[in-house]
Amino acid sequence: MIKQAIIPLAGLGTRLLPLTSVFAKELLPINGRPGVEYIIDECIDAGIKEIVFIISTKKLMIKKYFYSDQFYKNIIKKKKDPRIINEYKKILKYKNKIKFVFQNIPKGTGDAVLKTEKYIKNKYFLMLLPDDLIIRKNCSKSMIKVHKKYQASVMASMKVKKNNVSRWGIYKINKKLNKRNYVIDGVVEKPSVKKAPSNNAVIGRYILPRTIFKKIKSLKPGKGKEIHITDAIQLLINDKEKFIAHNFEGKYLDCGTMSGYINSSKEIGKI
Ligand code: G1P
């Protein structure tokens, strides 16, 4: 059963400067809503009961967003605006599902995952990277189905342009299971065009086993001197953990770059 999800939110958001100099990128509006709400809705709709947010002291505004009870209560007392009452109810629903842990030094996604170790109870958990929005079809839900069927770890994936592989984690296929699912042989973080094993990229949705914590602890910093989840996944594959790449059906929106972020509001506005 996948009942817990984790979301790393401690990144500096340098690709979105100047918007992120004083503002958490995950709270930036996408078609009138903070981006992270789309990610939370995806989790809840996929049956997730508890979400662990990894934030930093620099991004306390994310916690504040969900803990503004007094602010809402004061306004609602004065003004019984049904829209505001509904917004407050929604925030409360989210808040009851979220726990916060801290990663104050941004040492990479792998390091962020490690901070959640004490909260993860089951054998497998879900991780969503908030820069990656997938709309029109719930990617986490589909991945949980794949996990149930094959009792394996799963990552979201899609083909990217060959000259763009150094932006992504890139994997090598071992065998095709069916139209959308492939067992993978190995994965490498942001390889050069020359060294890339393919142009199949990992997108920010992962179903990971608890055993990954031990692997992360054994890692030395990799690309860009960060601890990457990709490198821990490779260690698990070396140990014969089955990893499946799931080519999702929805539409991918890369909200971590300025052009992608701008485009995401247009795309979501069309739904
Ligand atoms: C991260 C991962 C990378 C993955 C990407 C998906 O990179 O390290 O393997 O392909 O997310 O968005 P980031 O976007 O944090 O640079």
Short mmCIF file of C-alpha atoms and ligand atoms in Angstrom, two decimals:
data_model
loop_
_atom_site.label_atom_id
_atom_site.label_comp_id
_atom_site.label_asym_id
_atom_site.label_seq_id
_atom_site.Cartn_x
_atom_site.Cartn_y
_atom_site.Cartn_z
CA MET A 1 0.00 0.00 0.00
CA ILE A 2 1.33 3.43 -0.92
CA LYS A 3 -0.14 5.77 1.69
CA GLN A 4 2.68 8.26 2.25
CA ALA A 5 4.25 10.80 -0.09
CA ILE A 6 7.21 13.12 0.28
CA ILE A 7 7.80 16.42 -1.51
CA PRO A 8 11.22 18.11 -1.52
CA LEU A 9 10.66 21.89 -1.28
CA ALA A 10 13.95 23.18 0.06
CA GLY A 11 15.51 24.03 -3.33
CA LEU A 12 16.66 27.59 -3.96
CA GLY A 13 14.76 28.00 -7.22
CA THR A 14 17.60 29.81 -8.98
CA ARG A 15 16.17 28.92 -12.40
CA LEU A 16 13.20 31.15 -11.59
CA LEU A 17 15.09 34.22 -10.35
CA PRO A 18 14.16 37.03 -9.82
CA LEU A 19 10.73 35.61 -8.82
CA THR A 20 12.31 33.39 -6.17
CA SER A 21 14.58 35.93 -4.47
CA VAL A 22 12.00 36.56 -1.73
CA PHE A 23 9.28 34.04 -2.63
CA ALA A 24 9.04 30.23 -2.50
CA LYS A 25 8.69 29.00 -6.08
CA GLU A 26 6.18 26.34 -5.05
CA LEU A 27 3.76 29.05 -3.91
CA LEU A 28 4.00 31.01 -7.16
CA PRO A 29 0.56 31.10 -8.77
CA ILE A 30 -0.19 28.85 -11.70
CA ASN A 31 -3.51 29.87 -13.20
CA GLY A 32 -4.51 31.47 -9.88
CA ARG A 33 -3.39 28.74 -7.47
CA PRO A 34 -0.07 28.04 -5.75
CA GLY A 35 1.70 25.40 -7.84
CA VAL A 36 2.13 23.04 -4.89
CA GLU A 37 -1.66 22.67 -4.53
CA TYR A 38 -1.81 20.81 -7.84
CA ILE A 39 0.79 18.40 -6.48
CA ILE A 40 -1.12 17.91 -3.20
CA ASP A 41 -4.37 17.28 -5.11
CA GLU A 42 -2.61 14.67 -7.24
CA CYS A 43 -1.49 12.91 -4.02
CA ILE A 44 -4.90 13.00 -2.35
CA ASP A 45 -6.64 11.78 -5.50
CA ALA A 46 -4.13 8.91 -5.67
CA GLY A 47 -5.11 7.77 -2.15
CA ILE A 48 -2.19 9.29 -0.21
CA LYS A 49 -3.03 9.84 3.48
CA GLU A 50 0.09 11.64 4.69
CA ILE A 51 2.49 14.00 2.91
CA VAL A 52 5.91 14.95 4.26
CA PHE A 53 7.14 18.37 3.10
CA ILE A 54 10.90 18.90 3.17
CA ILE A 55 11.42 22.65 3.58
CA SER A 56 14.19 24.91 4.90
CA THR A 57 14.22 27.84 7.32
CA LYS A 58 14.51 30.07 4.23
CA LYS A 59 11.21 28.66 2.98
CA LEU A 60 9.15 28.89 6.15
CA MET A 61 6.53 30.79 4.16
CA ILE A 62 5.39 27.40 2.83
CA LYS A 63 4.56 26.23 6.36
CA LYS A 64 2.95 29.59 7.14
CA TYR A 65 0.68 29.23 4.12
CA PHE A 66 -0.89 26.14 5.71
CA TYR A 67 -0.87 27.51 9.27
CA SER A 68 -2.72 30.82 8.78
CA ASP A 69 -5.75 29.69 10.83
CA GLN A 70 -5.99 32.80 12.97
CA PHE A 71 -5.77 35.03 9.91
CA TYR A 72 -8.66 33.21 8.20
CA LYS A 73 -10.75 32.98 11.38
CA ASN A 74 -10.50 36.76 11.96
CA ILE A 75 -11.55 37.54 8.41
CA ILE A 76 -14.39 35.00 8.37
CA LYS A 77 -15.71 36.39 11.69
CA LYS A 78 -16.01 39.86 10.16
CA LYS A 79 -17.08 38.86 6.71
CA LYS A 80 -18.95 35.63 5.96
CA ASP A 81 -17.70 35.40 2.40
CA PRO A 82 -18.42 31.83 1.14
CA ARG A 83 -15.40 31.94 -1.17
CA ILE A 84 -13.04 32.67 1.71
CA ILE A 85 -14.73 30.03 3.89
CA ASN A 86 -14.18 27.46 1.14
CA GLU A 87 -10.55 28.45 0.68
CA TYR A 88 -9.99 28.08 4.42
CA LYS A 89 -11.65 24.64 4.45
CA LYS A 90 -9.35 23.57 1.63
CA ILE A 91 -6.24 24.80 3.48
CA LEU A 92 -7.38 22.92 6.61
CA LYS A 93 -7.87 19.72 4.61
CA TYR A 94 -4.33 20.03 3.25
CA LYS A 95 -2.81 20.98 6.61
CA ASN A 96 -4.21 17.89 8.31
CA LYS A 97 -2.28 15.69 5.89
CA ILE A 98 1.06 17.51 5.92
CA LYS A 99 4.11 17.03 8.16
CA PHE A 100 7.22 19.21 7.89
CA VAL A 101 10.89 18.26 8.07
CA PHE A 102 13.88 20.51 7.42
CA GLN A 103 16.77 20.40 4.98
CA ASN A 104 18.58 23.65 5.69
CA ILE A 105 21.56 23.08 3.43
CA PRO A 106 20.51 22.23 -0.14
CA LYS A 107 22.65 19.14 -0.66
CA GLY A 108 20.49 17.46 -3.31
CA THR A 109 17.36 15.38 -3.72
CA GLY A 110 18.91 12.28 -2.14
CA ASP A 111 19.80 14.23 0.98
CA ALA A 112 16.25 15.65 1.08
CA VAL A 113 14.77 12.14 0.95
CA LEU A 114 16.96 11.06 3.87
CA LYS A 115 15.41 13.74 6.10
CA THR A 116 12.05 11.91 5.92
CA GLU A 117 13.36 8.54 7.11
CA LYS A 118 11.79 8.65 10.57
CA TYR A 119 8.33 9.27 9.12
CA ILE A 120 8.21 6.56 6.47
CA LYS A 121 6.35 3.54 7.83
CA ASN A 122 5.63 1.26 4.88
CA LYS A 123 7.87 -0.69 2.54
CA TYR A 124 7.31 1.78 -0.33
CA PHE A 125 6.49 5.50 -0.55
CA LEU A 126 5.84 8.07 -3.25
CA MET A 127 8.00 11.10 -4.02
CA LEU A 128 6.86 14.02 -6.19
CA LEU A 129 9.13 16.82 -7.40
CA PRO A 130 7.03 19.98 -7.37
CA ASP A 131 8.65 21.51 -10.47
CA ASP A 132 7.07 18.77 -12.53
CA LEU A 133 3.35 19.16 -13.10
CA ILE A 134 1.57 16.41 -14.97
CA ILE A 135 -1.96 17.35 -15.99
CA ARG A 136 -5.02 15.65 -17.51
CA LYS A 137 -4.27 12.21 -16.02
CA ASN A 138 -3.10 11.47 -12.48
CA CYS A 139 0.43 10.10 -12.95
CA SER A 140 0.85 9.04 -9.29
CA LYS A 141 -2.37 7.03 -9.45
CA SER A 142 -1.24 5.18 -12.59
CA MET A 143 2.18 4.51 -11.05
CA ILE A 144 0.61 3.07 -7.89
CA LYS A 145 -1.34 0.64 -10.13
CA VAL A 146 1.90 -0.41 -11.85
CA HIS A 147 3.57 -0.84 -8.45
CA LYS A 148 0.73 -3.07 -7.23
CA LYS A 149 0.82 -5.21 -10.36
CA TYR A 150 4.59 -5.80 -10.44
CA GLN A 151 5.53 -5.25 -6.76
CA ALA A 152 8.37 -3.03 -7.95
CA SER A 153 9.74 0.49 -7.67
CA VAL A 154 8.44 2.84 -10.36
CA MET A 155 9.59 6.13 -11.91
CA ALA A 156 7.71 8.41 -14.27
CA SER A 157 9.40 8.81 -17.62
CA MET A 158 9.22 10.31 -21.07
CA LYS A 159 11.37 10.68 -24.15
CA VAL A 160 13.25 13.97 -24.43
CA LYS A 161 15.21 15.59 -27.26
CA LYS A 162 18.60 13.94 -27.71
CA ASN A 163 20.48 17.22 -27.36
CA ASN A 164 18.66 17.94 -24.08
CA VAL A 165 19.61 14.84 -22.08
CA SER A 166 21.95 16.74 -19.72
CA ARG A 167 18.89 18.35 -18.09
CA TRP A 168 17.58 15.00 -16.77
CA GLY A 169 18.23 11.68 -15.13
CA ILE A 170 18.53 9.30 -18.11
CA TYR A 171 17.90 5.55 -17.96
CA LYS A 172 18.67 2.44 -19.96
CA ILE A 173 15.94 -0.09 -20.77
CA ASN A 174 16.40 -3.74 -19.87
CA LYS A 175 13.06 -5.08 -21.14
CA LYS A 176 9.65 -3.94 -22.28
CA LEU A 177 6.75 -5.11 -20.12
CA ASN A 178 4.01 -3.49 -22.22
CA LYS A 179 3.25 -0.29 -24.12
CA ARG A 180 3.93 2.06 -21.18
CA ASN A 181 6.16 0.12 -18.79
CA TYR A 182 9.82 -0.87 -19.03
CA VAL A 183 12.19 -2.58 -16.60
CA ILE A 184 15.30 -0.47 -16.39
CA ASP A 185 18.92 -1.50 -16.25
CA GLY A 186 20.54 1.65 -14.98
CA VAL A 187 20.13 5.38 -14.56
CA VAL A 188 22.57 8.28 -14.71
CA GLU A 189 22.12 11.83 -13.47
CA LYS A 190 22.31 14.51 -16.18
CA PRO A 191 24.78 12.82 -18.56
CA SER A 192 26.47 14.57 -21.47
CA VAL A 193 25.00 13.87 -24.94
CA LYS A 194 27.97 11.60 -25.57
CA LYS A 195 27.64 9.55 -22.40
CA ALA A 196 23.82 9.30 -22.27
CA PRO A 197 22.60 5.67 -22.47
CA SER A 198 19.40 6.83 -24.29
CA ASN A 199 17.05 9.79 -24.48
CA ASN A 200 14.57 8.32 -21.96
CA ALA A 201 14.31 10.76 -19.08
CA VAL A 202 13.14 10.38 -15.50
CA ILE A 203 10.38 12.83 -14.56
CA GLY A 204 9.67 13.84 -10.97
CA ARG A 205 7.44 11.02 -9.69
CA TYR A 206 9.01 8.05 -7.93
CA ILE A 207 7.74 5.06 -5.97
CA LEU A 208 10.74 4.15 -3.84
CA PRO A 209 11.47 1.37 -1.34
CA ARG A 210 12.41 2.13 2.28
CA THR A 211 15.72 0.40 1.59
CA ILE A 212 16.80 3.49 -0.35
CA PHE A 213 17.64 5.32 2.91
CA LYS A 214 20.53 2.97 3.58
CA LYS A 215 21.82 3.45 0.04
CA ILE A 216 21.65 7.25 0.32
CA LYS A 217 23.74 7.10 3.50
CA SER A 218 26.45 5.22 1.64
CA LEU A 219 26.65 7.77 -1.21
CA LYS A 220 29.39 10.31 -1.80
CA PRO A 221 28.35 13.61 -3.45
CA GLY A 222 27.89 13.18 -7.22
CA LYS A 223 27.15 15.60 -10.06
CA GLY A 224 27.42 19.25 -8.91
CA LYS A 225 28.63 17.94 -5.49
CA GLU A 226 25.06 16.99 -4.56
CA ILE A 227 23.63 13.74 -3.19
CA HIS A 228 21.33 12.53 -5.96
CA ILE A 229 18.37 10.17 -5.64
CA THR A 230 19.38 8.90 -9.10
CA ASP A 231 22.68 7.55 -7.70
CA ALA A 232 20.89 5.79 -4.82
CA ILE A 233 18.49 4.21 -7.35
CA GLN A 234 21.47 2.90 -9.32
CA LEU A 235 22.83 1.25 -6.15
CA LEU A 236 19.45 -0.45 -5.59
CA ILE A 237 19.40 -1.68 -9.19
CA ASN A 238 22.90 -3.11 -8.64
CA ASP A 239 21.33 -5.01 -5.72
CA LYS A 240 18.59 -6.41 -8.03
CA GLU A 241 15.73 -4.13 -6.90
CA LYS A 242 13.28 -4.04 -9.80
CA PHE A 243 12.71 -0.51 -11.17
CA ILE A 244 10.05 0.18 -13.77
CA ALA A 245 9.95 3.30 -15.95
CA HIS A 246 6.34 4.30 -16.56
CA ASN A 247 5.67 6.43 -19.65
CA PHE A 248 2.80 8.49 -18.30
CA GLU A 249 -0.24 9.49 -20.32
CA GLY A 250 -0.79 13.03 -19.01
CA LYS A 251 0.75 16.23 -20.27
CA TYR A 252 4.03 17.30 -18.70
CA LEU A 253 4.64 20.92 -17.65
CA ASP A 254 8.17 21.84 -16.56
CA CYS A 255 7.51 24.61 -14.03
CA GLY A 256 11.13 24.79 -12.91
CA THR A 257 12.23 27.03 -15.79
CA MET A 258 10.92 30.51 -16.59
CA SER A 259 9.49 29.64 -20.01
CA GLY A 260 7.93 26.44 -18.66
CA TYR A 261 6.49 28.27 -15.68
CA ILE A 262 4.87 30.92 -17.89
CA ASN A 263 3.49 28.28 -20.23
CA SER A 264 2.02 26.20 -17.37
CA SER A 265 -0.67 28.80 -16.58
CA LYS A 266 -1.73 28.86 -20.23
CA GLU A 267 -1.92 25.05 -20.39
CA ILE A 268 -3.84 24.68 -17.13
CA GLY A 269 -6.15 27.50 -18.18
CA LYS A 270 -7.23 25.40 -21.17
CA ILE A 271 -8.59 22.55 -19.01
C1 G1P B 1 15.67 16.15 -10.82
C2 G1P B 1 16.40 14.81 -10.88
C3 G1P B 1 16.52 14.34 -12.34
C4 G1P B 1 15.14 14.27 -12.97
C5 G1P B 1 14.45 15.65 -12.84
C6 G1P B 1 13.01 15.57 -13.29
O1 G1P B 1 16.46 17.15 -11.41
O2 G1P B 1 17.67 14.95 -10.27
O3 G1P B 1 17.11 13.07 -12.37
O4 G1P B 1 15.23 13.91 -14.31
O5 G1P B 1 14.42 16.08 -11.48
O6 G1P B 1 12.44 16.85 -13.28
P1 G1P B 1 16.20 18.72 -11.14
O7 G1P B 1 14.99 19.10 -11.93
O8 G1P B 1 15.98 18.88 -9.67
O9 G1P B 1 17.44 19.43 -11.62
#
